[in-house]
XYZ file of C-alpha atoms in Angstrom:
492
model
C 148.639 52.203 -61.652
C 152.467 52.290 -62.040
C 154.406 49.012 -60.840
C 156.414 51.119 -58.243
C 153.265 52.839 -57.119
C 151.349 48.935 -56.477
C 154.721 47.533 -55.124
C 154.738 50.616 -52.454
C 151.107 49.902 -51.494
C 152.159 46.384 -51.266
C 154.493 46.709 -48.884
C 152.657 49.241 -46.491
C 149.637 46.958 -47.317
C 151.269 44.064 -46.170
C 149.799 41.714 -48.764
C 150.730 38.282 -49.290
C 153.409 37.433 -52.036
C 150.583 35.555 -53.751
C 148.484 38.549 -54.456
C 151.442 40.552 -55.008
C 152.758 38.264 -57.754
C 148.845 37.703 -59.340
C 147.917 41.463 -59.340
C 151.768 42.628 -61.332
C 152.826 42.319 -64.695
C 156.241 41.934 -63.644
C 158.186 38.981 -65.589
C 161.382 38.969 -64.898
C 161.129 41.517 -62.509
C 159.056 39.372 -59.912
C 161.550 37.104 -59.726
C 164.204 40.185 -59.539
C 162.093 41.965 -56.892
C 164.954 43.231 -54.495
C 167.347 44.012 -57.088
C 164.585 46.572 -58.595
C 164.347 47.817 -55.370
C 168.203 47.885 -55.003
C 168.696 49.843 -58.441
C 165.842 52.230 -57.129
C 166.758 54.254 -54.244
C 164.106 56.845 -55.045
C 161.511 54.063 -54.637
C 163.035 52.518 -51.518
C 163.169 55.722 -49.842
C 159.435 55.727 -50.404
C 158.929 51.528 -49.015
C 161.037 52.620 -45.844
C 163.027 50.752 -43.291
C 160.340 49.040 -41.829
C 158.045 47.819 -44.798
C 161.428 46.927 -46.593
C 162.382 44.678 -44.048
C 159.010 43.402 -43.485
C 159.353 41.796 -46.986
C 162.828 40.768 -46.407
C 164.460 43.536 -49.170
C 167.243 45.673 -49.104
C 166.231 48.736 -47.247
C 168.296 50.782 -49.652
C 168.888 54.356 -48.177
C 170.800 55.695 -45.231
C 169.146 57.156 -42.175
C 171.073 60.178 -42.567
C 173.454 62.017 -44.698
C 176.421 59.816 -45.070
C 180.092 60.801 -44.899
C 181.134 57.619 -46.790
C 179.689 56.442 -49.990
C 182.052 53.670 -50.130
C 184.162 51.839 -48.026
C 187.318 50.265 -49.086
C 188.719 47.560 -46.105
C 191.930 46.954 -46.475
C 192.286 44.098 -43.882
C 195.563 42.232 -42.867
C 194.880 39.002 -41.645
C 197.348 37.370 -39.459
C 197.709 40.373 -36.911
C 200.290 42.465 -37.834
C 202.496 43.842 -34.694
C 201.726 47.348 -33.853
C 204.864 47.479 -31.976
C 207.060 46.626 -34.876
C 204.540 49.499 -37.211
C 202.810 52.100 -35.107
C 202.937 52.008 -31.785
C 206.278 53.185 -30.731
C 207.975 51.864 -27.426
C 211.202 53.216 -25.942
C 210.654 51.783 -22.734
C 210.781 48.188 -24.233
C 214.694 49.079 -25.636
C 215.319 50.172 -21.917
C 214.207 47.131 -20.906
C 215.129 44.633 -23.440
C 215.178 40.979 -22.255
C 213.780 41.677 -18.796
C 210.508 39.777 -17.592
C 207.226 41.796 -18.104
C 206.366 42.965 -14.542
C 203.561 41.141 -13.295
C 201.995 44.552 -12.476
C 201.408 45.200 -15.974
C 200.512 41.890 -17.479
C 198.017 41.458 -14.123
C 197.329 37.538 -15.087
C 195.574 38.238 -18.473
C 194.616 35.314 -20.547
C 197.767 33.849 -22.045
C 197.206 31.711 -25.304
C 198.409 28.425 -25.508
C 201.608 28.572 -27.317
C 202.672 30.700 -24.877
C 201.186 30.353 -21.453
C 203.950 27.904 -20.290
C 206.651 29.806 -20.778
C 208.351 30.082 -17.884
C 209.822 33.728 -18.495
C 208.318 36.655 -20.517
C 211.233 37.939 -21.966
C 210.369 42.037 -23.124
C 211.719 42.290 -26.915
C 211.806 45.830 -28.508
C 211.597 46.507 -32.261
C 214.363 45.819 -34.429
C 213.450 48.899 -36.820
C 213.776 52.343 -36.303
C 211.013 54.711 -35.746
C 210.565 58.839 -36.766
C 208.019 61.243 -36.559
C 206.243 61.970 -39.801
C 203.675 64.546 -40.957
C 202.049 68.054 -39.380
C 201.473 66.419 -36.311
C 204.622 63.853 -35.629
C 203.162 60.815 -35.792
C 205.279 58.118 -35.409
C 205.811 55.466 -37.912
C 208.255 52.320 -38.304
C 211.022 52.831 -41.363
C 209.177 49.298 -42.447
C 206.615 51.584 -43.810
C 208.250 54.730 -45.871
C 205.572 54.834 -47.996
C 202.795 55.146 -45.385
C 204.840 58.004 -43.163
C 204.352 59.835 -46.031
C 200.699 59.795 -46.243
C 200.305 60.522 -42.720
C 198.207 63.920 -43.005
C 195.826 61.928 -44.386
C 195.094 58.870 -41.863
C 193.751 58.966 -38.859
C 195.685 56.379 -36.387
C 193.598 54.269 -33.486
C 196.330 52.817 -30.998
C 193.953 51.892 -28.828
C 191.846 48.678 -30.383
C 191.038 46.201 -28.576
C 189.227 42.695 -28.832
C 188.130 39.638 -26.677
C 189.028 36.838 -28.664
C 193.086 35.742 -29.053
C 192.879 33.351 -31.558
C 192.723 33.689 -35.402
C 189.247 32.640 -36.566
C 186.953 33.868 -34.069
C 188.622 37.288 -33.876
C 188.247 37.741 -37.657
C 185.055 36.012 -37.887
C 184.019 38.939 -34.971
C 185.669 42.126 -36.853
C 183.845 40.572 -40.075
C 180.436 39.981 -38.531
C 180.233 41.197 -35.198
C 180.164 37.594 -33.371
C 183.349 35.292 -32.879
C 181.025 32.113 -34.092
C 180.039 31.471 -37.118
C 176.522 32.441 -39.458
C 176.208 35.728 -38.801
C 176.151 38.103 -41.463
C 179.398 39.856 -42.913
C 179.777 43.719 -42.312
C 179.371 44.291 -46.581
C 176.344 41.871 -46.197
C 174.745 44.383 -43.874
C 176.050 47.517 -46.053
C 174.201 45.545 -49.124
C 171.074 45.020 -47.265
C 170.777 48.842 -45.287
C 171.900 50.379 -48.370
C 171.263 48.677 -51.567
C 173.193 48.971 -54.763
C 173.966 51.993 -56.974
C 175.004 49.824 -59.708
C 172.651 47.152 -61.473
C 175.413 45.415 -62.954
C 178.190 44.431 -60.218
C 177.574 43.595 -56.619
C 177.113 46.112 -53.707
C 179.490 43.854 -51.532
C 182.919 42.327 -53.569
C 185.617 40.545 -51.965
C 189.212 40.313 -53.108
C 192.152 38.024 -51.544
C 195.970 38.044 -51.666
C 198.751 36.374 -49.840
C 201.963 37.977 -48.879
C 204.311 34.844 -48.095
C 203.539 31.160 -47.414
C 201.095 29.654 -45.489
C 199.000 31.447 -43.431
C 196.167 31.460 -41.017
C 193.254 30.012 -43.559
C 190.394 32.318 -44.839
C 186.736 30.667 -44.799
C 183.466 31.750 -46.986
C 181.549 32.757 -43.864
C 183.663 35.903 -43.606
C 181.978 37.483 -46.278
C 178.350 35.488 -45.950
C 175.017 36.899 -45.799
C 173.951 34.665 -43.028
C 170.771 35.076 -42.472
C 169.698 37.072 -44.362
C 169.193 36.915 -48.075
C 171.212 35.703 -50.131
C 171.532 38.454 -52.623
C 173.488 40.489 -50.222
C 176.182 37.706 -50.069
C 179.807 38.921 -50.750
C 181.018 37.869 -54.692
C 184.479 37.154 -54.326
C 186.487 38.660 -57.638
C 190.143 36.045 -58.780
C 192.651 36.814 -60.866
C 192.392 35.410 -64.136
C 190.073 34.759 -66.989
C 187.265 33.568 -64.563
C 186.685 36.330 -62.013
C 183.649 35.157 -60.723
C 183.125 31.449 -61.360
C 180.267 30.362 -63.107
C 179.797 33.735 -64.518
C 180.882 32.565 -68.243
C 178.695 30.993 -70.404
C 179.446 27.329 -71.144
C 180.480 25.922 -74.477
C 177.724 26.495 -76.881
C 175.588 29.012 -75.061
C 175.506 32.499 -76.233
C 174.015 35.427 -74.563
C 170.926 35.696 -76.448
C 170.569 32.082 -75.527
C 171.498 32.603 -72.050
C 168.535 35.179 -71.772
C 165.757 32.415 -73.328
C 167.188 30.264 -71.061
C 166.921 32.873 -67.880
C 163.497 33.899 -69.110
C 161.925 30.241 -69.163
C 163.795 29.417 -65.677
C 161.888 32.971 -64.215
C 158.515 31.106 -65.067
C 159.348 28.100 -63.230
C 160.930 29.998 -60.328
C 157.557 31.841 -60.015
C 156.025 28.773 -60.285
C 157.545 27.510 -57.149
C 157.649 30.176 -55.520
C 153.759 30.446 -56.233
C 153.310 27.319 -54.589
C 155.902 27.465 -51.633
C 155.994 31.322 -50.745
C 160.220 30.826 -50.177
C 161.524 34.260 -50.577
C 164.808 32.813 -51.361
C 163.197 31.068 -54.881
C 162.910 35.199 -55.851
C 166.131 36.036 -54.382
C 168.230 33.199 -56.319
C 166.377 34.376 -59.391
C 168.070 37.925 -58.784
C 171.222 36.488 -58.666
C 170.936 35.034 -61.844
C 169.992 38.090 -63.606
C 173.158 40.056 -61.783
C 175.031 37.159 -62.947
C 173.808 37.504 -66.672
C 174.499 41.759 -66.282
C 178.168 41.137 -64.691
C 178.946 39.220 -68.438
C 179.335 42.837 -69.212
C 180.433 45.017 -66.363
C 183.258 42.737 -64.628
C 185.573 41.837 -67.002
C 186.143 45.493 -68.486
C 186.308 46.408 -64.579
C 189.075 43.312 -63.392
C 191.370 44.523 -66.554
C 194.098 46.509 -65.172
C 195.962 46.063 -68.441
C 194.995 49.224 -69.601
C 195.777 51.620 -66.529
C 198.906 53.794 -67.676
C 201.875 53.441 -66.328
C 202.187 56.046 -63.904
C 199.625 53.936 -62.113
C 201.999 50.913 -62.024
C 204.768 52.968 -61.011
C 203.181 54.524 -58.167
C 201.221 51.251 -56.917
C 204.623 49.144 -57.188
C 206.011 46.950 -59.409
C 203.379 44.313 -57.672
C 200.695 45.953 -59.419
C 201.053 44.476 -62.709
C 201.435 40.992 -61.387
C 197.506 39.756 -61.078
C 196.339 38.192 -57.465
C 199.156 40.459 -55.638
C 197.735 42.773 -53.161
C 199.293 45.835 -55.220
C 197.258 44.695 -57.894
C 193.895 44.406 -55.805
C 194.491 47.661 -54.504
C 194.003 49.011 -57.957
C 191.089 46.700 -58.628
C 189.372 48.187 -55.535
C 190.116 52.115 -56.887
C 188.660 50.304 -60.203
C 185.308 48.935 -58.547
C 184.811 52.135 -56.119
C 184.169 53.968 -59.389
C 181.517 51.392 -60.686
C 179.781 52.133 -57.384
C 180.581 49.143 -55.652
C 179.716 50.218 -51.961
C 181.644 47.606 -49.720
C 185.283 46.146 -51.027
C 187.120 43.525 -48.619
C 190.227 42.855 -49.520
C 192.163 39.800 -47.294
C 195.963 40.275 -47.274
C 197.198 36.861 -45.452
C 200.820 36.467 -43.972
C 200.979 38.404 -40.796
C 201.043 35.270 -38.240
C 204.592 35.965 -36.800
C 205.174 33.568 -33.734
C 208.660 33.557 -34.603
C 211.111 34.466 -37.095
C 208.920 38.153 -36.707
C 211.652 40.742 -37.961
C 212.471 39.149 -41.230
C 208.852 37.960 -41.937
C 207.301 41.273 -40.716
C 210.211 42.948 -43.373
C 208.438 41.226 -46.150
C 204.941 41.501 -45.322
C 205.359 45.133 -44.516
C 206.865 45.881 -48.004
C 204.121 44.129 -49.759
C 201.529 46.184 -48.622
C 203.499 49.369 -47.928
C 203.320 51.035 -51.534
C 200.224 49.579 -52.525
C 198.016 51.159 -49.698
C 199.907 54.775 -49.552
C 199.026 55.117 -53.499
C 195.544 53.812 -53.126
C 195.034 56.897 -50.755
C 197.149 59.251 -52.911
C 194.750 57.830 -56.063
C 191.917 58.250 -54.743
C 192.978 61.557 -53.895
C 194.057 63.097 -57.177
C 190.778 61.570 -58.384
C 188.672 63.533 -55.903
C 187.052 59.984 -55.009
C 188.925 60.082 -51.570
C 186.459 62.635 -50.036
C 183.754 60.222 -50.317
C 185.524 57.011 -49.435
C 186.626 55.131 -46.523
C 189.574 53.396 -46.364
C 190.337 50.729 -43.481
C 193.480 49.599 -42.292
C 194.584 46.473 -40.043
C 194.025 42.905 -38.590
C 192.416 40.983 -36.219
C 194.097 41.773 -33.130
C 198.019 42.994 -32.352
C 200.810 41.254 -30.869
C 202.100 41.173 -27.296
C 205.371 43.024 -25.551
C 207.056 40.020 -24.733
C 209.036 37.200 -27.049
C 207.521 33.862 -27.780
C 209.824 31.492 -27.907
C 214.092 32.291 -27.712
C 215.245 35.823 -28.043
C 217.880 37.260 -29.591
C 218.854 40.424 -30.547
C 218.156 39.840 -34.188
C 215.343 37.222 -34.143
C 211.951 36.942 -31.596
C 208.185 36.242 -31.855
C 205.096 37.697 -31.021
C 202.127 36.054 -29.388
C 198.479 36.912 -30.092
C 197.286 40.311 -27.723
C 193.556 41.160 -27.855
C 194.502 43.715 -25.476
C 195.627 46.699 -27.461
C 196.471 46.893 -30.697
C 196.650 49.255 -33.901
C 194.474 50.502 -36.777
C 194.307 53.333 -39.337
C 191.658 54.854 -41.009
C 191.553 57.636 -43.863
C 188.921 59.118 -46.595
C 185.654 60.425 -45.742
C 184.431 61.965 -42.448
C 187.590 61.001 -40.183
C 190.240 63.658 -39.174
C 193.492 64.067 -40.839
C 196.987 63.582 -39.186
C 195.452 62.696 -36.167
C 196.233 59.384 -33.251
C 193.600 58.157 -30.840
C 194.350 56.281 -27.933
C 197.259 55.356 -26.181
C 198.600 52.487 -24.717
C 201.209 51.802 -21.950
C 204.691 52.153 -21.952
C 204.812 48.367 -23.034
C 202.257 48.515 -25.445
C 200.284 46.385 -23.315
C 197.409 48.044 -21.763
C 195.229 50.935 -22.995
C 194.955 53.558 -20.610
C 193.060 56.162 -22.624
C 190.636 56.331 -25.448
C 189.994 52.408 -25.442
C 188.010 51.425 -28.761
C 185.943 48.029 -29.380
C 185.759 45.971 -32.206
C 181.869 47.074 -31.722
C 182.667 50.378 -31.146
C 184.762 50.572 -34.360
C 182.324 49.057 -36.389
C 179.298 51.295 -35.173
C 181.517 54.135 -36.014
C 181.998 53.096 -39.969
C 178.399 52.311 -40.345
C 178.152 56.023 -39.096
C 179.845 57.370 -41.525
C 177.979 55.461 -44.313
C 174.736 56.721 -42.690
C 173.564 54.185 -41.125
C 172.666 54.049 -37.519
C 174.023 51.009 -36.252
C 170.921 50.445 -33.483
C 168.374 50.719 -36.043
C 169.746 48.905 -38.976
C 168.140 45.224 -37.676
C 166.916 42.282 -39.320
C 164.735 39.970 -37.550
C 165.316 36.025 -37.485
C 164.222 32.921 -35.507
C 161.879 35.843 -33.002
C 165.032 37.353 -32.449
C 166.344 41.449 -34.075
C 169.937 41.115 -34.904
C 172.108 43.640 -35.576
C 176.232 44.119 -37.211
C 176.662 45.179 -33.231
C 174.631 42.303 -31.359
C 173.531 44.907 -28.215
C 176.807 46.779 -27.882
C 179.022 49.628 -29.649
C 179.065 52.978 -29.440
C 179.899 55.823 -32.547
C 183.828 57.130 -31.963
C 182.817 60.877 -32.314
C 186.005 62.148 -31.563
C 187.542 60.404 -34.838
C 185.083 61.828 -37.107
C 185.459 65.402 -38.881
């Protein structure tokens, strides 16, 4: 009997890792379990959702055809102001330095750097807007290289989120709760979907800052949580180390790195023989992708090579390592080795004051970058089968925080409404969704969750967000905890 014939029976069997691990020949690869099953999809198709998650492996197949192989999430930390970008206002230059009308701000929750204000002064946009594309879609002249890709994106103006402050609202877009130990949205795409590619992760983060300080950026955005630790995020740095640990110390080559990860399989099975801790085999999978990624990731993280067309259409940025130009052809890079889920952070956005110049420089070091990323994946044909995200944790209110001037104002946190865009596989082209009021403060059509939003990209990768569960401490968790519904209207 072949070993993916006894490993199926296994699993619909439902026999006890002990027998399982006496009755295979597996070496290495009982240690490596899940990976095999990751590499596989033709046998996980065959295990199913329910046996796979029964034996706490990647379930490794969509429950439908997918739009999206991939999804690329571009994702600007900080907030960036929709008002200063996307979401065009006249009424606020009509009204310029006039309290926001009580009727329209209807004693919402206020943060606490500005709920004591004692006036609510309206600010409009410094910078021009103009209509771009087949369809006019408006779009800030801090962004000339995005108008131009217009066609292509799809535009929601109508996001919206409960939590106003930093963490919890990107802890909830990242993993579908505002606390903390849930499992990341590319630790959910690893474990419903698998990996196409033995050798790098299904789930790889990159980060990049745009000016100083920022809001800070903490490991349990790209977790697994609970579930296993295989599907945690690998987070790729600039540099000679992309992956720490990944090198082999001083004095160890790779032929002895493999005696040594043969001997340590033994004595993982060993333990795990005697303790039955699925996360003994799961560890023991990491090491192996570890000892496969010698190869794969440092041809992959070398940009050096990439002609320079490439630079010249990513931005100068590009060829400086760490920059979010330079990430942004790191992601096209790993999207071609099959990588399913790339996060890229882009911190700087947090403008409570001083917004029009610090918005100015944010907005040009992303600008270039993520139009050519589109156009790229484009010319390569790649862009048909990829997602690309778009935008922070929440947007940024109507009125000034703080003293305002004609040429300098803040923005407070708003949860309320806010803007992202989306482009690639399955959503429409040159098309907005939503609409907010004429302050930008309210949504009064189309409103979309940060559940809703989410259930909608799992869509598209073929996943159905209701079924794709994992079951921990009695309870069946899900990306979506019990809400979100799929955005049909965005997708093609």
């Amino acid at each position: 009997m072949s070993f993916y014939r006894e490993l199926e029976n296994h699993v619909h069997e439902q026999l006890s890792r002990r027998n399982f691990l006496s009755k295979t020949s597996l070496g290495l690869g009982a240690a490596a379990m899940a990976s095999l099953l990751s590499a596989d999809n033709s046998l996980a198709k065959k295990v199913g959702e329910k046996g796979a998650e029964a034996a706490g492996l990647p379930i490794g197949h969509p429950h439908f055809a997918p739009k999206a192989k991939r999804v690329i999430y571009l994702f600007q930390s900080g907030a960036p102001s929709q008002l200063e970008l996307f979401d065009y206002k006249p009424k606020l230059e009509e009204m310029w330095g006039k309290d926001l009308p009580e009727s329209v701000r209807k004693g919402q929750r206020l943060t606490g750097m500005t709920a004591g204000q004692s006036s609510f002064p309206l600010a409009a946009s410094k910078y021009k807007f103009k209509q771009y594309g087949d369809n006019d879609m408006m779009v800030s002249e801090l962004m000339p290289y995005t108008s131009g890709i217009v066609n292509d994106v799809t535009f929601i103006r109508s996001m919206f989120t409960e939590a106003i402050n930093h963490d919890p609202a990107v802890t909830f877009f990242q993993t579908g709760s505002q606390q903390g130990g849930r499992p990341s949205w590319g630790s959910w795409v690893s474990y419903g979907l698998g990996s196409d590619n033995q050798n790098m992760p299904a789930f790889v983060v990159l980060l990049s800052k745009g000016r100083g300080g920022d809001q800070p950026l903490y490991a349990k955005l790209w977790s697994n949580g609970f579930l296993p630790s295989i599907h945690q995020g690998v987070v790729f740095r600039s540099g000679p180390d992309p992956v720490f640990y990944l090198n082999n110390p001083e004095g160890i080559d790779r032929t002895s790195r493999r005696r040594m990860l043969n001997s340590l399989a033994k004595l993982q099975q060993g333990q795990f023989e005697k303790l039955l801790d699925p996360e003994i085999n799961y560890r023991m999978a990491q090491y192996e992708m570890a000892y496969r990624m010698q190869t794969a990731v440092p041809e992959t993280m070398d940009i050096s090579k990439e002609p320079d067309y490439i630079f010249d259409m990513y931005g100068e940025d590009s060829r400086k390592p760490g920059t979010f130009a330079a990430n942004c052809v790191l992601a096209r890079k790993l999207i071609e080795k099959d990588v399913k889920f790339v996060q890229l952070y882009h911190q700087g956005w947090d403008q409570h004051g001083n917004l029009p110049n610090d918005i100015k420089i944010m907005a040009k070091s992303v600008d270039q970058a993520s139009a050519a990323l589109i156009n790229d994946l484009k010319q390569r044909g790649l862009l048909d089968e990829t997602l690309v995200v778009w935008g922070g944790e929440f947007g940024r209110g109507a009125y000034s925080q703080g003293k305002l001037t004609h040429d300098n104002y803040g923005r407070d946190h708003h949860p309320r409404s806010f803007t992202i865009w989306m482009a690639g596989a399955g959503v429409k082209k040159g098309f907005v969704y939503g609409q907010t009021d004429d302050f930008g403060y309210n949504i009064i059509k189309d409103p979309v969750h940060v559940h809703d939003f989410q259930a909608t990209v799992m869509h598209l990768m073929g996943i159905d967000h209701e079924q794709l569960v994992f079951k921990h401490q009695g309870r069946r968790y899900r990306l979506t905890d019990v809400h979100g519904k799929v955005v049909k209207p965005l997708l093609v």
